[in-house]
XYZ file of C-alpha atoms in Angstrom:
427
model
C 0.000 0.000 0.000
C 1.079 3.670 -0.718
C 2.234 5.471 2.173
C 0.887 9.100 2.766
C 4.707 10.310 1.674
C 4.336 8.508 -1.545
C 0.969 9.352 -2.521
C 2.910 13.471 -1.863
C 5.402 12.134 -4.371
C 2.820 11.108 -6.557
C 0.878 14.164 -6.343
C 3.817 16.548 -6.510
C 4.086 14.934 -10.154
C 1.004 16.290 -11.573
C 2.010 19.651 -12.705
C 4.790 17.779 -14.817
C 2.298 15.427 -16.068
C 0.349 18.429 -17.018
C 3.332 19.976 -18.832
C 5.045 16.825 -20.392
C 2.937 13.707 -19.838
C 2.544 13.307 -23.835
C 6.443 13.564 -24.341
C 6.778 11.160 -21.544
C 4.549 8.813 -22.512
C 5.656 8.864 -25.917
C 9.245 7.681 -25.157
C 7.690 5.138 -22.731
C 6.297 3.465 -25.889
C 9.144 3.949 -28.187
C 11.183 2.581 -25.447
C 9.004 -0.522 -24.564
C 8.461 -1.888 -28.389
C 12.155 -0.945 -28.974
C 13.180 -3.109 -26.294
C 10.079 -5.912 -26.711
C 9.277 -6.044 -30.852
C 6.440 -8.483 -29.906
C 4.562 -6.206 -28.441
C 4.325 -4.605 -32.208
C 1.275 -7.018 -32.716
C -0.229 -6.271 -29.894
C -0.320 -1.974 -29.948
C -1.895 -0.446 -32.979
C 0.831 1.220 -34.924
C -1.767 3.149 -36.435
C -2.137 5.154 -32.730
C 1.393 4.827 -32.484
C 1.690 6.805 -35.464
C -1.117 9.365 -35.222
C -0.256 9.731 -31.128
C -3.617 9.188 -30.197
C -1.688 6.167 -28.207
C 0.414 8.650 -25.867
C -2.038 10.933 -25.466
C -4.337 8.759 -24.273
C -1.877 7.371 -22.223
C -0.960 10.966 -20.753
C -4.482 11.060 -19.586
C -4.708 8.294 -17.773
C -1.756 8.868 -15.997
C -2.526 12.548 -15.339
C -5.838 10.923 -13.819
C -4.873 8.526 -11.804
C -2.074 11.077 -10.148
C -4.732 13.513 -9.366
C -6.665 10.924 -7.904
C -4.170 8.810 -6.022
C -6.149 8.792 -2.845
C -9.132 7.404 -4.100
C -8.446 5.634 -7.129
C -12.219 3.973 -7.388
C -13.583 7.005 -8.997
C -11.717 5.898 -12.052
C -13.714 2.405 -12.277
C -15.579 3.237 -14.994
C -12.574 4.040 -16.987
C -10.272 0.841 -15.716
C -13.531 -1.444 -16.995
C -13.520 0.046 -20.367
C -9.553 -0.564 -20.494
C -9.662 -3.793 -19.066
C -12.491 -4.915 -22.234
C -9.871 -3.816 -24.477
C -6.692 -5.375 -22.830
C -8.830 -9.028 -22.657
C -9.954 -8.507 -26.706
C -6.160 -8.458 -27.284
C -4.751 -11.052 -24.656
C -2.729 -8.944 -22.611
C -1.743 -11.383 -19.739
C -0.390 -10.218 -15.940
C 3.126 -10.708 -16.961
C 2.771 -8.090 -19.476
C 2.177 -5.654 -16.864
C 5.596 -6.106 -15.534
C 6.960 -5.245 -18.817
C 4.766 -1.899 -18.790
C 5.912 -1.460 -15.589
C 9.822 -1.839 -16.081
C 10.081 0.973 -19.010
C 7.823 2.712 -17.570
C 9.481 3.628 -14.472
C 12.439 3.556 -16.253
C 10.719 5.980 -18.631
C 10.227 8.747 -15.602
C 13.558 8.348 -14.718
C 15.141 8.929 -17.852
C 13.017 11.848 -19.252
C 12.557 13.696 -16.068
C 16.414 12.855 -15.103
C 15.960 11.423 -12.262
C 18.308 8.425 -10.445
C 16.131 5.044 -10.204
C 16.691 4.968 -6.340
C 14.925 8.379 -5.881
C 11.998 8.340 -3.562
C 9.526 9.713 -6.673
C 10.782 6.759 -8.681
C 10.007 4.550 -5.051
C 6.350 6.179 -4.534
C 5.608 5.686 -8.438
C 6.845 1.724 -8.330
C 4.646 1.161 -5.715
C 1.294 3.404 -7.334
C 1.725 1.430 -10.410
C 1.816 -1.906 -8.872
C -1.645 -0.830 -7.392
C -3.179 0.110 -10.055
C -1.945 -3.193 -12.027
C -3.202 -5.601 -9.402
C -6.882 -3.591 -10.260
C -6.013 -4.323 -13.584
C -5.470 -8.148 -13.441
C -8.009 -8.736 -11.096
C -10.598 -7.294 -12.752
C -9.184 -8.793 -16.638
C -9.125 -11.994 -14.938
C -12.740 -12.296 -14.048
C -13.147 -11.169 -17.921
C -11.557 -14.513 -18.911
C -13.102 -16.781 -16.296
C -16.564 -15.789 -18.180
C -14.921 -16.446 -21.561
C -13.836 -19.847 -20.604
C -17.102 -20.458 -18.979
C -19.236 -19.682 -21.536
C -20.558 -21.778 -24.691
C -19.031 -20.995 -28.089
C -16.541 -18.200 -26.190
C -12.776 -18.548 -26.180
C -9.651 -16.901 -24.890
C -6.610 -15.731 -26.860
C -7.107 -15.494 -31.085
C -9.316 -18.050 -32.791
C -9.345 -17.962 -36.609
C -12.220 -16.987 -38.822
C -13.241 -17.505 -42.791
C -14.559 -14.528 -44.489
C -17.958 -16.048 -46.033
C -18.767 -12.951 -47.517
C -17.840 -9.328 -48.309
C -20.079 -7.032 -49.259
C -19.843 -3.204 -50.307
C -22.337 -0.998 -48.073
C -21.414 2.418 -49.295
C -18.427 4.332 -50.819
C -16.405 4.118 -47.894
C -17.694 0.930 -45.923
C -17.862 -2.772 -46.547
C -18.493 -5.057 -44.212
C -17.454 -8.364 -43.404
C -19.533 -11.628 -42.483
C -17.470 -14.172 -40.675
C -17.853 -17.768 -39.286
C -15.157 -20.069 -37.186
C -12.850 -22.046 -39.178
C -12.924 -24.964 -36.769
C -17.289 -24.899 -37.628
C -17.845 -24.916 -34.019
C -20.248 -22.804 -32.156
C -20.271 -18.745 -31.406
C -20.632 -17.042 -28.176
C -24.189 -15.358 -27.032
C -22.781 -11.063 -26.942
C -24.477 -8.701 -26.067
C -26.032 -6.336 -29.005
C -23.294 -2.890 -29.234
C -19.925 -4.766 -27.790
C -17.048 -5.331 -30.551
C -14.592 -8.218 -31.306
C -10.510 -7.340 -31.859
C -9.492 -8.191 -35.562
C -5.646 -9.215 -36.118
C -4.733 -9.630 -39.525
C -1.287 -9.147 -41.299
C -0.787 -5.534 -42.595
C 1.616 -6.100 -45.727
C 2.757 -2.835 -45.157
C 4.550 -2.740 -41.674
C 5.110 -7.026 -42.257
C 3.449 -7.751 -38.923
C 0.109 -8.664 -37.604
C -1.751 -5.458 -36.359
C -5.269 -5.655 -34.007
C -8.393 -3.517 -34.595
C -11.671 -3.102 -32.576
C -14.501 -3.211 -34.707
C -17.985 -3.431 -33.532
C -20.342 -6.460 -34.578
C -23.139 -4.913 -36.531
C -24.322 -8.457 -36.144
C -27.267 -9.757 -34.140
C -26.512 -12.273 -31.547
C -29.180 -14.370 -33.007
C -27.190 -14.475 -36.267
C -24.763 -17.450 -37.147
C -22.165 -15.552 -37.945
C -20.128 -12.462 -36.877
C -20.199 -9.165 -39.105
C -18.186 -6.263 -38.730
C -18.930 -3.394 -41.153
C -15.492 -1.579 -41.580
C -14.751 2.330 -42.578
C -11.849 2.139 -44.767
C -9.820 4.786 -43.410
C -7.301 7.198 -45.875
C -6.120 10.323 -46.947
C -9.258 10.816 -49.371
C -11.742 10.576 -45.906
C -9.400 11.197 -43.236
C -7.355 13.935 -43.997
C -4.670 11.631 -42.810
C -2.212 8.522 -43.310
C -4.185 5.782 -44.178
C -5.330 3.249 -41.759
C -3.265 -0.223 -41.745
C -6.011 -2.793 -40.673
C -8.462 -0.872 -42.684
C -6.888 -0.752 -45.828
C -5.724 -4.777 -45.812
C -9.377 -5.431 -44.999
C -10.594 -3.434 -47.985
C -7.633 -3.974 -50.476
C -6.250 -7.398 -49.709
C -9.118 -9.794 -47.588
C -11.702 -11.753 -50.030
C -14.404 -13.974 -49.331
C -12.335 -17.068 -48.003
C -9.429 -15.649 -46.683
C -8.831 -16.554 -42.995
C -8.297 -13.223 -40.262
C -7.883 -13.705 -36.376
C -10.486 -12.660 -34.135
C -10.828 -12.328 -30.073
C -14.095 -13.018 -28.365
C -17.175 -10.285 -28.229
C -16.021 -7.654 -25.632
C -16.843 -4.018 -24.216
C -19.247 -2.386 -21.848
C -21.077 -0.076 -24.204
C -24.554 -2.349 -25.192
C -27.851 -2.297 -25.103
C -29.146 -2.668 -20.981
C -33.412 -3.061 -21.637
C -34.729 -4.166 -24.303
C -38.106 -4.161 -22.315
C -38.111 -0.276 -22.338
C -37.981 2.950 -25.047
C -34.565 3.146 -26.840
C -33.220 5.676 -29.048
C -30.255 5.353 -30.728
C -27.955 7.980 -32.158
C -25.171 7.910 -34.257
C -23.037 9.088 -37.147
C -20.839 7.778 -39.705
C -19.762 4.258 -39.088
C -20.841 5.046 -35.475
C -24.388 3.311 -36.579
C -22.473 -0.247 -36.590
C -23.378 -1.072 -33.029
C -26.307 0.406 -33.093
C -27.974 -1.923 -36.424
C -27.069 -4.900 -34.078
C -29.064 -3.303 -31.162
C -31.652 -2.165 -32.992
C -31.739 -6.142 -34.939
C -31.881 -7.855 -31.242
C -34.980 -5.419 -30.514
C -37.077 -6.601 -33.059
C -35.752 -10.294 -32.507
C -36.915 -10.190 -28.411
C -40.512 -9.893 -29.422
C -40.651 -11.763 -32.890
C -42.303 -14.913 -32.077
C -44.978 -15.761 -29.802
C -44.356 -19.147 -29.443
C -40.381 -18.545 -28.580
C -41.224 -15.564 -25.971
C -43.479 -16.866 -23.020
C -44.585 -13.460 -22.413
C -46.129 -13.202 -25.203
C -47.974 -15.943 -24.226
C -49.641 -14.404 -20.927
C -53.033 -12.341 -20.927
C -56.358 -12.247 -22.496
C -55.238 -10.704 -25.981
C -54.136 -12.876 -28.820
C -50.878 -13.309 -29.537
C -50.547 -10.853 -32.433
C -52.417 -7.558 -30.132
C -49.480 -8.581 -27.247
C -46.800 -8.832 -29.587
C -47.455 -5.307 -31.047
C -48.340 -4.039 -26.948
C -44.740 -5.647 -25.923
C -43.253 -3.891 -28.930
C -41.779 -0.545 -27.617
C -40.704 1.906 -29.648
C -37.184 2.503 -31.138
C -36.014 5.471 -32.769
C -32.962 5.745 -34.730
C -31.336 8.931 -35.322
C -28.367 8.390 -38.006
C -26.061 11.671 -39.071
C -23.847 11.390 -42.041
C -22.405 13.593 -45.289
C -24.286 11.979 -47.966
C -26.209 9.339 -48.682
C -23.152 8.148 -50.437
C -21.685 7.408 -47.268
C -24.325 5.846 -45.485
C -24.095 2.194 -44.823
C -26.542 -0.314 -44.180
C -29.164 2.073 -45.127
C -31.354 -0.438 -47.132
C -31.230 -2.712 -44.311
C -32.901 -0.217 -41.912
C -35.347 0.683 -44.779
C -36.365 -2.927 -44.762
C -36.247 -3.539 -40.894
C -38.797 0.018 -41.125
C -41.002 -1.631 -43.455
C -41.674 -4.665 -41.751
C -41.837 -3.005 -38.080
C -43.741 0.143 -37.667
C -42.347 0.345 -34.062
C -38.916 1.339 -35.880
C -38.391 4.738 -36.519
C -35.915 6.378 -38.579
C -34.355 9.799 -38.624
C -31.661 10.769 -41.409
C -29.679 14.069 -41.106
C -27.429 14.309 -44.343
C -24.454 17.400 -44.583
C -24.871 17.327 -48.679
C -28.156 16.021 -50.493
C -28.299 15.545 -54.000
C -30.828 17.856 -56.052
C -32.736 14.463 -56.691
C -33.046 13.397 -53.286
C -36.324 14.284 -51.857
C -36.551 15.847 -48.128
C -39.083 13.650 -46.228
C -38.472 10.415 -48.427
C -34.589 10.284 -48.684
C -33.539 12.298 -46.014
C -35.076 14.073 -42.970
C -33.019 17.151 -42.292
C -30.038 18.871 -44.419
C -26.707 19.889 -42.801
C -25.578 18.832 -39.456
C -28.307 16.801 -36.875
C -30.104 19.484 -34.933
C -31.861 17.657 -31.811
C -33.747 20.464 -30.821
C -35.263 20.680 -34.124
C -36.501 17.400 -34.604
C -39.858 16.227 -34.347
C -40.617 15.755 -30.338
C -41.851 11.996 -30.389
C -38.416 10.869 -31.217
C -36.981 12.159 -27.786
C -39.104 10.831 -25.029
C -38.372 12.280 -21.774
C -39.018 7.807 -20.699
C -36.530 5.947 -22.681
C -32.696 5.078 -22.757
C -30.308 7.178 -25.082
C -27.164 5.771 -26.723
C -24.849 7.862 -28.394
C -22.236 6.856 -31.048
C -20.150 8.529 -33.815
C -16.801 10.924 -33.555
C -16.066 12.620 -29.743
C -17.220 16.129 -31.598
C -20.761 14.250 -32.172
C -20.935 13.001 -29.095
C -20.194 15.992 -27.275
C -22.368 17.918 -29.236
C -25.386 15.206 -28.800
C -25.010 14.689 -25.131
C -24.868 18.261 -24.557
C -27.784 18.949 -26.445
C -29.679 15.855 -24.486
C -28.915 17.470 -21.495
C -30.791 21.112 -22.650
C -33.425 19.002 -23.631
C -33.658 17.432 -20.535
C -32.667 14.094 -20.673
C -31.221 12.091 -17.372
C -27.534 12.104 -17.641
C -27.957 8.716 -16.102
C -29.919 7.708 -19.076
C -27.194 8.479 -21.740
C -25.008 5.398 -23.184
C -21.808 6.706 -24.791
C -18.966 5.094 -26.848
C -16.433 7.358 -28.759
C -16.236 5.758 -32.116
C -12.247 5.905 -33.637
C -8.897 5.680 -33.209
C -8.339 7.082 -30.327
C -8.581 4.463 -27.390
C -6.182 3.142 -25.087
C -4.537 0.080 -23.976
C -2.107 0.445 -21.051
């Protein structure tokens, strides 16, 4: 345990932190995959590159110095990182590595000796915060190895089909190679792709989110390929082998279903909001919706009362709005597949806010608002005050949603967020 001098140490650090924490955490990764290449197919090169990886990093660190004497307020954040670190297998002994160059890491860039009492008091604050860590990732695999179809570590998958969705996305529908069975998931959580990236010669992981249903027998992901022409930016290495170089056949590593953004009641209002490739999670929430209530003679409770089974079907059916932003309808994925869903269940509602419409596209038929999604001018029905909100696209979306959810007056308890991205971050 820290004593009261070390967690002063610790504290005395966060101005620093404040100052430097991105060029210290920076050289605590070059220093670490200098010194341990392996970990190259673990870490996204991709953040490596873009720095999302440091910063990220800097955060958390920043964080959990400025909250060194109760580190429990940060549970919410070491659950999301611990999802991540069990989709890509990190084990306890990696945490010594971490450890090692990272200490190492404070002591070089902030020149001090190793047997200084900050280095001490830092030693002993990590150590904490890795037992958290492992404890908590640790109950993440007993449930893997306990439950049917789930597994722990990589298990490989055939691509049975790949199919374009829009100009930018295509997604991908996958089965196990071995034919055996898949694990239940919960409707918004995301598996960990590996694959080999030709260009760095190494295997690299990505989260992508299943835009699957659980009750489907196989696993899709629906991937933005990410480049200069819609980025603004190097081009994504996972992305780019999925779109350029994996074909109906080839074979790609995946981890088991993980995360903690999904949908909590089906059994209530939901409203779902997203942009971009942001709507992935939510076409496999809104697809396990309309599955809960589909047949009578699968869902006792459709089964109890006076009215037939068809009038307590449609009474169990609650309503589900879906709210999708996006540039163009050139970009927008899946949309045909909503259309239908629509069609077929009048308790769906969609929403479509494009940035650019075509002069043939029709306001009202193709789209529902032009330029940017405006909450507060949308029609009122599809923000009930009684239902559960989830949010998911780019953090200026979010931000921009939840804060605008909040005017409205919508429980901040009843908000559901996950930043859709490269950001991230794996410790």
């Amino acid at each position: 345990m820290l004593s009261e001098r070390q967690k002063e140490r610790v504290r005395a650090t966060v101005p620093v932190l404040k100052e430097n924490g991105e060029a210290l955490t920076d050289y605590f990764y070059k220093r670490m995959l200098k010194n341990n290449p392996r970990l190259k197919e673990t870490f996204n090169m991709g953040h490596q590159r873009s720095g999302a990886q440091a910063k990220a990093l800097a955060g958390a660190v920043l964080a959990y110095a400025e909250n060194i004497d109760d580190p429990s307020v940060l549970m919410p954040v070491v659950e999301l990182i611990c999802h991540k670190h069990v989709s890509l297998n990190i084990q306890s002994p990696d945490y010594n590595i971490v450890g090692e160059n990272l200490l190492h890491s404070i002591s070089e860039v902030l020149n001090i000796p190793m047997d200084d009492e900050l280095i001490t008091a830092w030693g002993v604050a990590y150590q904490q915060l890795a037992d958290i860590f492992i404890a908590t990732e640790n109950q993440l695999y007993d449930e893997r190895k306990n439950s049917t179809g789930s597994w722990v570590g990589w298990r490989n998958f055939v691509v049975d089909k790949k199919v374009k969705e829009s100009s930018e996305i295509t997604s991908f529908y996958l089965v196990p190679q071995d034919g055996g069975a898949l694990p239940s998931y919960k409707p918004g959580q995301y598996i960990t792709l590996r694959v080999e990236v030709p260009a760095l010669g190494i295997k690299q992981p990505r989260q992508y989110s299943l835009s699957s249903s659980p009750e489907d027998a196989y696993l899709r992901i629906s991937v933005k390929r990410e480049d200069a022409r819609t980025e603004g930016q190097d081009p994504g290495y996972v992305s780019s082998t999925l779109h350029d170089h994996i074909d109906e056949g080839s074979v790609v590593e995946l981890s088991a279903p993980a995360g903690n953004f999904y949908l909590l009641n089906p059994d209530t209002t939901n409203v779902l909001i997203s942009a971009g490739v942001g709507l992935t999670p939510m076409i496999s929430m809104v697809n396990h919706l309309l599955a809960e209530h589909a047949d009578p003679n699968v869902n006792p409770a459709l089964r109890e009362g006076t009215q037939s089974g068809s009038e307590t079907a449609s009474a169990l059916k609650k309503d589900i709005y879906f709210i999708h932003a996006a540039r163009s309808s050139e970009v927008h994925a899946l949309r045909k597949e909503l259309e239908n869903l629509a069609s077929a269940n009048p308790n769906l509602h969609l929403f479509i806010a494009y940035e650019n419409v075509k002069e043939s596209e029709v306001a009202g038929k193709d789209y529902h608002m032009q330029g940017r999604l405006d909450l507060n001018a949308l029609p009122a029905e599809y923000l009930p005050k009684e239902a559960d909100y989830y949010l998911c696209g780019p953090i200026p979306f979010m931000q921009e949603q939840y804060r605008a959810l909040i005017a409205l007056g919508i429980p901040q308890e009843k908000i559901y967020s996950e930043a859709f991205g490269t950001g991230g971050l794996h410790l």
